[in-house]
CSV table of C-alpha atoms and ligand atoms in Angstrom, one decimal:
chain,number,residue,atom,x,y,z
A,2,MET,CA,133.9,109.7,85.2
A,3,VAL,CA,130.9,108.1,83.5
A,4,ARG,CA,131.0,104.3,83.8
A,5,GLU,CA,129.2,102.5,81.1
A,6,MET,CA,127.5,99.5,82.6
A,7,THR,CA,123.8,100.1,81.9
A,8,SER,CA,123.2,96.8,80.1
A,9,LYS,CA,122.3,95.1,83.3
A,10,SER,CA,119.7,97.7,84.2
A,11,PHE,CA,116.0,97.3,83.7
A,12,LEU,CA,114.8,100.6,82.3
A,13,LYS,CA,112.2,99.8,79.6
A,14,GLU,CA,110.9,96.7,77.8
A,15,ILE,CA,112.4,97.4,74.4
A,16,ASP,CA,115.9,96.8,75.8
A,17,PHE,CA,115.0,93.1,76.1
A,18,THR,CA,114.4,90.4,73.5
A,19,LYS,CA,111.4,88.0,73.6
A,20,SER,CA,113.6,85.2,75.0
A,21,GLU,CA,115.1,87.5,77.7
A,22,LEU,CA,111.7,88.5,78.9
A,23,GLU,CA,110.5,84.8,78.8
A,24,GLY,CA,113.6,83.9,80.8
A,25,LEU,CA,112.8,86.5,83.5
A,26,ILE,CA,109.2,85.2,83.7
A,27,ASP,CA,110.5,81.6,84.1
A,28,SER,CA,113.0,82.7,86.7
A,29,ALA,CA,110.3,84.5,88.6
A,30,LEU,CA,108.2,81.3,88.6
A,31,GLN,CA,111.2,79.4,90.0
A,32,PHE,CA,111.8,82.1,92.7
A,33,LYS,CA,108.1,81.8,93.6
A,34,ASP,CA,108.6,78.0,94.1
A,35,LEU,CA,111.6,78.6,96.4
A,36,LYS,CA,109.6,81.1,98.5
A,37,LYS,CA,106.5,78.9,98.8
A,38,ASN,CA,108.7,76.0,99.9
A,39,ARG,CA,110.7,78.2,102.3
A,40,ILE,CA,113.9,77.3,100.6
A,41,PRO,CA,116.4,80.1,101.5
A,42,HIS,CA,117.9,81.9,98.5
A,43,LYS,CA,120.3,84.6,99.8
A,44,TYR,CA,122.2,84.5,96.5
A,45,LEU,CA,123.1,88.2,96.7
A,46,ASP,CA,124.2,88.2,100.4
A,47,GLY,CA,125.7,91.4,101.7
A,48,LEU,CA,125.0,93.6,98.7
A,49,ASN,CA,123.3,97.0,99.2
A,50,ILE,CA,120.5,98.5,97.2
A,51,ALA,CA,118.7,101.9,97.4
A,52,LEU,CA,115.0,102.4,96.6
A,53,ILE,CA,114.2,105.9,95.4
A,54,PHE,CA,110.5,106.8,95.3
A,55,GLU,CA,109.5,110.2,94.0
A,56,LYS,CA,105.9,109.0,93.8
A,57,THR,CA,104.0,106.9,96.3
A,58,SER,CA,103.9,103.1,96.2
A,59,THR,CA,102.6,100.0,98.1
A,60,ARG,CA,103.4,97.1,95.8
A,61,THR,CA,106.6,98.2,94.1
A,62,ARG,CA,108.2,99.4,97.4
A,63,SER,CA,107.1,96.3,99.3
A,64,ALA,CA,108.2,94.0,96.4
A,65,PHE,CA,111.7,95.5,96.1
A,66,THR,CA,112.1,95.5,99.9
A,67,VAL,CA,111.1,91.8,100.5
A,68,ALA,CA,112.8,90.6,97.3
A,69,GLY,CA,116.0,92.3,98.3
A,70,GLN,CA,115.9,91.0,101.8
A,71,ASP,CA,115.1,87.4,100.6
A,72,LEU,CA,118.1,87.6,98.4
A,73,GLY,CA,120.2,88.6,101.4
A,74,MET,CA,120.7,92.2,100.5
A,75,ASN,CA,120.5,95.4,102.7
A,76,VAL,CA,117.7,97.6,101.5
A,77,THR,CA,117.6,101.4,102.0
A,78,TYR,CA,114.4,103.4,101.2
A,79,LEU,CA,115.0,106.9,100.0
A,80,GLY,CA,111.6,108.6,99.8
A,81,ALA,CA,110.6,111.9,98.1
A,82,GLY,CA,111.7,114.7,100.4
A,83,ASP,CA,114.2,112.4,102.3
A,84,ILE,CA,117.2,113.2,100.1
A,85,GLN,CA,118.5,116.2,98.2
A,86,LEU,CA,117.4,114.9,94.8
A,87,GLY,CA,115.5,117.4,92.7
A,88,LYS,CA,115.5,120.3,95.1
A,89,LYS,CA,119.2,120.7,95.9
A,90,GLU,CA,121.0,118.1,93.8
A,91,SER,CA,120.7,116.9,90.2
A,92,VAL,CA,119.9,113.4,89.1
A,93,ILE,CA,123.4,113.1,87.6
A,94,ASP,CA,125.2,114.1,90.8
A,95,THR,CA,122.9,111.9,92.9
A,96,ALA,CA,123.6,109.0,90.5
A,97,LYS,CA,127.4,109.4,91.0
A,98,VAL,CA,127.1,109.4,94.8
A,99,LEU,CA,124.7,106.5,95.1
A,100,GLY,CA,126.6,104.5,92.5
A,101,SER,CA,129.7,104.7,94.7
A,102,MET,CA,127.9,103.3,97.7
A,103,PHE,CA,125.2,101.0,96.4
A,104,ASP,CA,125.3,97.9,94.2
A,105,GLY,CA,121.9,98.6,92.6
A,106,ILE,CA,119.2,101.3,92.6
A,107,GLU,CA,115.5,101.2,92.1
A,108,TYR,CA,113.9,104.4,90.9
A,109,ARG,CA,110.3,105.5,90.6
A,110,GLY,CA,109.7,109.0,89.3
A,111,PHE,CA,108.4,111.2,86.5
A,112,LYS,CA,110.6,111.5,83.4
A,113,GLN,CA,112.0,108.4,81.7
A,114,SER,CA,115.2,110.4,81.0
A,115,ASP,CA,115.8,110.6,84.7
A,116,VAL,CA,115.9,106.8,85.2
A,117,GLU,CA,118.1,106.5,82.1
A,118,ASP,CA,120.5,109.2,83.4
A,119,LEU,CA,120.6,107.4,86.8
A,120,ALA,CA,121.7,104.2,85.1
A,121,THR,CA,124.3,106.0,82.9
A,122,TYR,CA,125.9,108.0,85.7
A,123,SER,CA,125.7,105.6,88.6
A,124,GLY,CA,127.4,102.8,86.8
A,125,VAL,CA,125.4,100.2,88.8
A,126,PRO,CA,122.2,98.4,87.7
A,127,VAL,CA,119.1,100.6,87.9
A,128,TRP,CA,115.6,99.2,87.9
A,129,ASN,CA,112.7,101.4,86.7
A,130,GLY,CA,110.0,101.2,89.3
A,131,LEU,CA,107.6,103.3,87.1
A,132,THR,CA,108.0,106.5,85.2
A,133,ASP,CA,105.4,108.5,83.3
A,134,THR,CA,106.2,106.5,80.2
A,135,TRP,CA,106.8,102.9,81.3
A,136,HIS,CA,106.2,100.4,84.1
A,137,PRO,CA,108.5,97.5,83.1
A,138,THR,CA,108.7,95.6,86.3
A,139,GLN,CA,104.9,95.3,86.4
A,140,MET,CA,105.1,93.6,82.9
A,141,VAL,CA,107.1,90.7,84.1
A,142,ALA,CA,104.6,90.1,86.9
A,143,ASP,CA,101.6,90.5,84.6
A,144,PHE,CA,102.8,88.1,81.9
A,145,MET,CA,104.0,85.7,84.6
A,146,THR,CA,100.4,85.8,86.0
A,147,MET,CA,99.0,85.2,82.6
A,148,LYS,CA,101.3,82.2,82.1
A,149,GLU,CA,100.3,80.8,85.4
A,150,HIS,CA,96.6,81.3,84.7
A,151,PHE,CA,96.5,80.0,81.1
A,152,GLY,CA,99.6,77.6,81.2
A,153,SER,CA,101.2,79.4,78.2
A,154,LEU,CA,101.2,82.9,76.6
A,155,GLU,CA,100.7,81.3,73.2
A,156,GLY,CA,97.7,82.6,71.3
A,157,LEU,CA,96.4,84.9,74.0
A,158,LYS,CA,94.7,88.2,73.5
A,159,LEU,CA,94.8,91.0,76.1
A,160,ALA,CA,92.3,93.9,75.8
A,161,TYR,CA,93.2,97.0,77.8
A,162,VAL,CA,90.4,99.5,78.3
A,163,GLY,CA,90.6,102.9,79.8
A,164,ASP,CA,93.4,105.6,79.7
A,165,GLY,CA,95.3,104.3,76.7
A,166,ARG,CA,98.3,106.7,76.9
A,167,ASN,CA,99.5,106.1,80.4
A,168,ASN,CA,102.6,104.1,81.4
A,169,MET,CA,100.6,100.9,81.8
A,170,ALA,CA,99.0,101.0,78.4
A,171,ASN,CA,102.4,101.8,76.8
A,172,SER,CA,104.1,99.0,78.6
A,173,LEU,CA,101.3,96.4,77.9
A,174,LEU,CA,101.3,97.3,74.2
A,175,VAL,CA,105.0,97.0,73.7
A,176,THR,CA,105.5,94.0,76.0
A,177,GLY,CA,102.6,92.1,74.3
A,178,ALA,CA,104.3,92.9,70.9
A,179,ILE,CA,107.7,91.6,72.1
A,180,LEU,CA,106.2,88.4,73.6
A,181,GLY,CA,103.9,87.8,70.6
A,182,VAL,CA,100.7,88.3,72.7
A,183,ASP,CA,97.8,90.1,70.9
A,184,VAL,CA,97.0,93.5,72.5
A,185,ALA,CA,94.1,95.8,71.8
A,186,ILE,CA,94.2,99.2,73.4
A,187,ILE,CA,90.7,100.4,73.6
A,188,ALA,CA,90.4,104.1,74.5
A,189,PRO,CA,88.7,107.3,73.4
A,190,ALA,CA,90.6,109.0,70.6
A,191,SER,CA,92.1,111.6,72.8
A,192,LEU,CA,93.5,109.0,75.2
A,193,GLN,CA,95.2,106.6,72.8
A,194,PRO,CA,98.9,105.9,72.8
A,195,GLU,CA,101.3,108.4,71.2
A,196,ASP,CA,102.5,107.6,67.6
A,197,GLU,CA,106.0,107.1,68.9
A,198,ILE,CA,104.9,104.3,71.3
A,199,VAL,CA,102.8,102.6,68.6
A,200,ALA,CA,105.8,102.7,66.3
A,201,LEU,CA,108.0,101.1,68.9
A,202,ALA,CA,105.5,98.4,69.4
A,203,HIS,CA,105.5,97.6,65.7
A,204,SER,CA,109.2,97.7,65.4
A,205,HIS,CA,109.6,95.2,68.2
A,206,ASN,CA,106.6,93.0,67.2
A,207,ASN,CA,107.0,89.3,67.2
A,208,SER,CA,103.8,88.4,65.2
A,209,ALA,CA,101.3,89.9,67.7
A,210,ASN,CA,98.1,91.5,66.4
A,211,LEU,CA,98.1,95.0,67.7
A,212,THR,CA,94.9,97.1,67.7
A,213,ILE,CA,94.4,100.7,68.7
A,214,THR,CA,90.7,101.7,68.7
A,215,ASP,CA,87.9,103.6,70.4
A,216,ASP,CA,85.5,100.8,69.7
A,217,ILE,CA,84.6,98.9,72.9
A,218,GLU,CA,83.4,95.9,70.8
A,219,ALA,CA,87.1,95.2,70.2
A,220,VAL,CA,87.1,93.3,73.5
A,221,ALA,CA,85.5,90.4,71.6
A,222,GLY,CA,87.6,87.2,72.0
A,223,ALA,CA,89.8,88.6,74.7
A,224,ASN,CA,91.4,86.2,77.2
A,225,VAL,CA,92.3,89.0,79.5
A,226,LEU,CA,90.5,92.3,80.2
A,227,TYR,CA,92.9,94.8,81.7
A,228,THR,CA,92.4,98.3,83.2
A,229,ASP,CA,94.2,100.9,85.2
A,230,VAL,CA,93.3,104.1,87.1
A,231,TRP,CA,91.8,106.9,84.9
A,232,VAL,CA,94.2,109.6,86.3
A,233,SER,CA,97.8,108.6,86.9
A,234,MET,CA,100.2,109.9,89.6
A,235,GLY,CA,101.5,113.3,88.8
A,236,GLU,CA,98.8,114.1,86.2
A,237,GLU,CA,96.9,117.4,86.7
A,238,VAL,CA,93.6,117.0,84.8
A,239,ASP,CA,90.0,117.8,85.3
A,240,PHE,CA,88.7,114.7,86.9
A,241,LYS,CA,85.2,115.3,85.6
A,242,GLU,CA,86.4,115.5,82.1
A,243,ARG,CA,88.2,112.2,82.5
A,244,ILE,CA,85.2,110.5,84.0
A,245,ASP,CA,83.0,111.7,81.1
A,246,LEU,CA,85.5,110.4,78.6
A,247,LEU,CA,86.2,107.1,80.2
A,248,LEU,CA,82.9,106.0,81.7
A,249,PRO,CA,82.0,104.0,78.6
A,250,TYR,CA,85.3,102.1,79.0
A,251,GLN,CA,84.6,101.0,82.6
A,252,ILE,CA,85.1,97.3,83.2
A,253,ASN,CA,81.6,96.1,84.3
A,254,ALA,CA,79.6,93.0,83.9
A,255,ALA,CA,78.3,94.0,80.5
A,256,LEU,CA,81.8,94.6,79.2
A,257,VAL,CA,83.0,91.3,80.5
A,258,GLU,CA,80.0,89.7,78.7
A,259,LYS,CA,81.1,91.5,75.4
A,260,THR,CA,84.3,89.4,75.3
A,261,GLY,CA,82.0,86.4,74.5
A,262,ASN,CA,84.6,84.3,76.4
A,263,PRO,CA,83.4,82.5,79.5
A,264,ASP,CA,87.0,81.8,80.5
A,265,VAL,CA,88.1,85.5,80.3
A,266,THR,CA,90.0,86.8,83.3
A,267,VAL,CA,90.4,90.4,84.5
A,268,MET,CA,93.6,92.1,85.6
A,269,HIS,CA,94.5,95.4,87.2
A,270,CYS,CA,97.9,96.6,88.3
A,271,LEU,CA,96.4,98.2,91.4
A,272,PRO,CA,95.6,100.4,93.2
A,273,ALA,CA,92.0,100.4,91.9
A,274,PHE,CA,88.9,102.6,92.5
A,275,HIS,CA,86.2,99.9,92.8
A,276,ASP,CA,84.4,101.1,96.0
A,277,LEU,CA,84.2,103.9,98.4
A,278,ASN,CA,86.8,102.7,100.8
A,279,THR,CA,89.4,105.3,99.8
A,280,GLN,CA,89.6,109.0,100.4
A,281,ILE,CA,89.8,109.9,96.8
A,282,GLY,CA,87.0,107.4,95.9
A,283,GLN,CA,84.8,109.0,98.5
A,284,GLU,CA,85.6,112.6,97.3
A,285,ILE,CA,84.7,111.6,93.7
A,286,TYR,CA,81.5,110.1,94.9
A,287,ASP,CA,80.6,113.2,96.9
A,288,LYS,CA,81.3,115.5,93.9
A,289,TYR,CA,80.1,113.4,91.0
A,290,GLY,CA,77.9,110.6,92.5
A,291,LEU,CA,80.1,107.9,91.0
A,292,ALA,CA,80.9,105.0,93.4
A,293,GLU,CA,83.1,102.9,91.1
A,294,LEU,CA,85.5,104.2,88.4
A,295,GLU,CA,87.6,102.0,86.1
A,296,ILE,CA,86.2,98.7,87.4
A,297,THR,CA,82.9,97.9,89.2
A,298,ASP,CA,83.2,96.3,92.6
A,299,GLU,CA,81.2,93.3,91.3
A,300,VAL,CA,83.8,92.5,88.6
A,301,PHE,CA,86.7,93.4,90.9
A,302,GLN,CA,85.5,90.9,93.5
A,303,LYS,CA,84.7,88.2,91.0
A,304,TYR,CA,88.3,88.3,89.6
A,305,SER,CA,90.1,89.3,92.8
A,306,SER,CA,92.1,86.1,93.0
A,307,THR,CA,93.8,86.8,89.7
A,308,ILE,CA,94.2,90.5,90.6
A,309,PHE,CA,95.9,89.8,93.9
A,310,GLN,CA,98.0,86.9,92.5
A,311,GLU,CA,99.2,89.6,90.0
A,312,ALA,CA,100.1,91.8,93.0
A,313,GLU,CA,102.0,89.0,94.8
A,314,ASN,CA,103.9,88.2,91.6
A,315,ARG,CA,105.4,91.7,91.7
A,316,MET,CA,107.7,90.4,94.4
A,317,HIS,CA,108.8,87.2,92.7
A,318,SER,CA,109.3,88.9,89.4
A,319,ILE,CA,111.3,91.8,90.9
A,320,LYS,CA,113.5,89.2,92.6
A,321,ALA,CA,114.2,87.6,89.2
A,322,ILE,CA,115.0,91.0,87.7
A,323,MET,CA,117.4,92.0,90.5
A,324,TYR,CA,119.0,88.6,90.4
A,325,GLN,CA,119.5,88.7,86.7
A,326,SER,CA,121.3,92.1,87.1
A,327,LEU,CA,123.4,91.3,90.1
A,328,ASN,CA,124.1,87.6,89.7
A,329,PRO,CA,127.9,87.3,90.2
A,330,LEU,CA,128.1,84.3,87.7
B,405,CP,N1,101.1,98.4,90.7
B,405,CP,C1,101.9,99.2,91.3
B,405,CP,O1,103.0,99.7,90.8
B,405,CP,O2,101.5,99.5,92.6
B,405,CP,P1,102.2,100.6,93.6
B,405,CP,O3,102.0,102.0,93.0
B,405,CP,O4,101.5,100.4,94.9
B,405,CP,O5,103.6,100.3,93.6
B,406,NVA,N1,99.1,104.5,85.7
B,406,NVA,C1,99.3,104.4,87.1
B,406,NVA,C2,99.9,103.1,87.5
B,406,NVA,C3,100.1,102.9,88.9
B,406,NVA,C4,100.7,101.5,89.2
B,406,NVA,C5,100.0,105.6,87.6
B,406,NVA,O1,101.1,105.9,87.0
B,406,NVA,O2,99.6,106.2,88.6
């Protein structure tokens, strides 16, 4: 039997109105306050949640784990290769089984349709911890961080530079539109968002200026410069080709200067390739002689307090998202 209770899931940004997303941001800020003041908030005591990760994760996994435990829940991690999913069992059968045992499920994977099926067939709230198309929990943390940094989201402009058709670019474009925050996606023509994503952003737009361009000068006037990795998890591409395409879109001191805004800040969802302290970073350096990719170490370090505040906010915002789904009231 298919139980229809997907409304409390968090699968993609367009399922939410501007005021619902603002409510989640404010709730996340309140949860952050409780945590900082060590005020217990085991509001979901005794519930059980499962975390399915078909791709690797540091922030999202840690955030769901700590947030779930702080809310009093029991958290079970089901990593790729740990369960039958994919190899021996379908998403639909897995959903029915997990839905009969758990009160909520986080899912990080590839196809958006998988997380949607999981929600439909499990009958319990499902939270999208990243798919190839969207990264919605990251959005609540990102716009929360912007609200903390600037005091309000009103009148802000975010310029995203880099791979403009990955999950992060899609999510930032659509969430900016819903929240009325101006977004410029600045990427080479072959790496710009798909028409379908741009159409969704326009159909959910609350008076934001939305720009898609390959012109790097479009960073002018930005309050936030944002970037992400040049090759996303699961992509099989020629790294050299990507580097050649995206090097002009690297966030470096000259690009920060081009915003013309002395109060600009820089954000990154992380992980980032800004030095040689990673295996892949070192391999790329050995092969192509490039020590920094999407962001230079100089810029990364200069804005690291915002970038790591953004990472911390994943936990507070995921707590707000799970609470909103499972709150018994
Ligand atoms: N930003 C983010 O989702 O990080 P992880 O891949 O480490 O979860
Ligand atoms: N675009 C990146 C985001 C990581 C948080 C990826 O999908 O790998």
